[in-house]
Amino acid sequence: MNEHVCPCTAACPLQRAMNAIGGRWKMSILCSLSNDGATRYNDLKRKMNGISNTMLAKSLKELEADGLVKRTEYVEVPIRVEYEITDTFHALMPILTELAAWGNGLNRNRPAEDAAE
């Protein structure tokens, strides 16, 4: 017998996916890396207007743990670290493109008085 898993439970795959890409900064980081390719930490920080070092480091660690970002450390003086998106993120891109199109449609479908709020 197949066990039904409620989408509201901790085992929900959709919730795991949303946790991997959700939050204030993760999509901005992923978009930047997707557009610019491998990027050094300080260059990425400059592009993320308003993000703290702590939040950027935390977000990058979480994205790396979820397999969406790869961290490469080069043994140089000084040490150079670059971040880039992974094949796992590339597989997610068509879904995000569709989600963006859906989000775009939300704005068009709102009544004018709601859109002004």
GROMACS .gro file of C-alpha atoms in nm:
model
  117
    1MET     CA    1   0.000   0.000   0.000
    2ASN     CA    2   0.139   0.342  -0.094
    3GLU     CA    3   0.176   0.582   0.194
    4HIS     CA    4   0.025   0.923   0.128
    5VAL     CA    5   0.260   1.206   0.219
    6CYS     CA    6   0.084   1.532   0.292
    7PRO     CA    7   0.249   1.829   0.117
    8CYS     CA    8   0.247   2.010   0.451
    9THR     CA    9   0.474   1.762   0.628
   10ALA     CA   10   0.847   1.790   0.685
   11ALA     CA   11   0.898   1.516   0.423
   12CYS     CA   12   0.741   1.729   0.152
   13PRO     CA   13   0.979   1.751  -0.146
   14LEU     CA   14   0.831   2.085  -0.251
   15GLN     CA   15   0.910   2.229   0.092
   16ARG     CA   16   1.268   2.098   0.066
   17ALA     CA   17   1.301   2.264  -0.276
   18MET     CA   18   1.163   2.594  -0.148
   19ASN     CA   19   1.401   2.584   0.149
   20ALA     CA   20   1.694   2.532  -0.088
   21ILE     CA   21   1.618   2.840  -0.300
   22GLY     CA   22   1.408   3.050  -0.062
   23GLY     CA   23   1.510   3.344   0.149
   24ARG     CA   24   1.598   3.700   0.073
   25TRP     CA   25   1.934   3.647  -0.099
   26LYS     CA   26   1.959   3.299  -0.249
   27MET     CA   27   1.785   3.371  -0.579
   28SER     CA   28   1.991   3.689  -0.626
   29ILE     CA   29   2.311   3.493  -0.563
   30LEU     CA   30   2.206   3.216  -0.800
   31CYS     CA   31   2.102   3.461  -1.072
   32SER     CA   32   2.429   3.649  -1.043
   33LEU     CA   33   2.635   3.329  -1.065
   34SER     CA   34   2.420   3.204  -1.352
   35ASN     CA   35   2.474   3.526  -1.549
   36ASP     CA   36   2.839   3.589  -1.462
   37GLY     CA   37   2.985   3.240  -1.427
   38ALA     CA   38   3.250   3.161  -1.166
   39THR     CA   39   3.276   3.460  -0.932
   40ARG     CA   40   3.502   3.548  -0.643
   41TYR     CA   41   3.346   3.617  -0.304
   42ASN     CA   42   3.419   3.991  -0.294
   43ASP     CA   43   3.294   4.042  -0.650
   44LEU     CA   44   2.972   3.864  -0.558
   45LYS     CA   45   2.938   4.073  -0.243
   46ARG     CA   46   2.968   4.394  -0.446
   47LYS     CA   47   2.681   4.281  -0.668
   48MET     CA   48   2.457   4.195  -0.372
   49ASN     CA   49   2.373   4.546  -0.258
   50GLY     CA   50   2.297   4.542   0.114
   51ILE     CA   51   2.399   4.188   0.204
   52SER     CA   52   2.626   4.141   0.506
   53ASN     CA   53   2.935   3.921   0.499
   54THR     CA   54   2.768   3.688   0.749
   55MET     CA   55   2.455   3.646   0.537
   56LEU     CA   56   2.648   3.599   0.213
   57ALA     CA   57   2.873   3.336   0.369
   58LYS     CA   58   2.574   3.159   0.527
   59SER     CA   59   2.374   3.163   0.204
   60LEU     CA   60   2.668   3.033   0.000
   61LYS     CA   61   2.727   2.750   0.250
   62GLU     CA   62   2.359   2.652   0.235
   63LEU     CA   63   2.354   2.665  -0.146
   64GLU     CA   64   2.668   2.453  -0.154
   65ALA     CA   65   2.521   2.202   0.092
   66ASP     CA   66   2.211   2.174  -0.128
   67GLY     CA   67   2.427   2.111  -0.435
   68LEU     CA   68   2.331   2.430  -0.619
   69VAL     CA   69   2.667   2.610  -0.588
   70LYS     CA   70   3.020   2.477  -0.617
   71ARG     CA   71   3.303   2.636  -0.417
   72THR     CA   72   3.652   2.607  -0.564
   73GLU     CA   73   3.954   2.707  -0.359
   74TYR     CA   74   4.279   2.777  -0.544
   75VAL     CA   75   4.600   2.735  -0.352
   76GLU     CA   76   4.761   3.069  -0.427
   77VAL     CA   77   4.891   3.356  -0.220
   78PRO     CA   78   4.652   3.500  -0.130
   79ILE     CA   79   4.407   3.209  -0.153
   80ARG     CA   80   4.148   3.260  -0.425
   81VAL     CA   81   3.796   3.120  -0.385
   82GLU     CA   82   3.538   3.113  -0.663
   83TYR     CA   83   3.173   3.015  -0.662
   84GLU     CA   84   2.975   2.884  -0.957
   85ILE     CA   85   2.644   2.716  -1.021
   86THR     CA   86   2.625   2.337  -1.059
   87ASP     CA   87   2.451   2.102  -1.301
   88THR     CA   88   2.185   2.061  -1.033
   89PHE     CA   89   2.104   2.430  -1.065
   90HIS     CA   90   2.112   2.407  -1.445
   91ALA     CA   91   1.844   2.135  -1.419
   92LEU     CA   92   1.635   2.373  -1.207
   93MET     CA   93   1.656   2.661  -1.459
   94PRO     CA   94   1.362   2.554  -1.680
   95ILE     CA   95   1.142   2.531  -1.370
   96LEU     CA   96   1.253   2.876  -1.252
   97THR     CA   97   1.190   3.019  -1.599
   98GLU     CA   98   0.834   2.884  -1.588
   99LEU     CA   99   0.789   3.014  -1.234
  100ALA     CA  100   0.907   3.358  -1.347
  101ALA     CA  101   0.658   3.352  -1.634
  102TRP     CA  102   0.384   3.254  -1.391
  103GLY     CA  103   0.487   3.538  -1.157
  104ASN     CA  104   0.482   3.781  -1.448
  105GLY     CA  105   0.125   3.675  -1.520
  106LEU     CA  106   0.024   3.746  -1.161
  107ASN     CA  107   0.097   4.116  -1.208
  108ARG     CA  108  -0.101   4.133  -1.531
  109ASN     CA  109  -0.402   3.956  -1.382
  110ARG     CA  110  -0.435   4.182  -1.076
  111PRO     CA  111  -0.704   4.446  -1.079
  112ALA     CA  112  -0.564   4.800  -1.115
  113GLU     CA  113  -0.661   4.901  -0.760
  114ASP     CA  114  -0.476   4.598  -0.613
  115ALA     CA  115  -0.164   4.658  -0.824
  116ALA     CA  116  -0.127   5.011  -0.681
  117GLU     CA  117  -0.091   4.882  -0.324
   0.00000   0.00000   0.00000
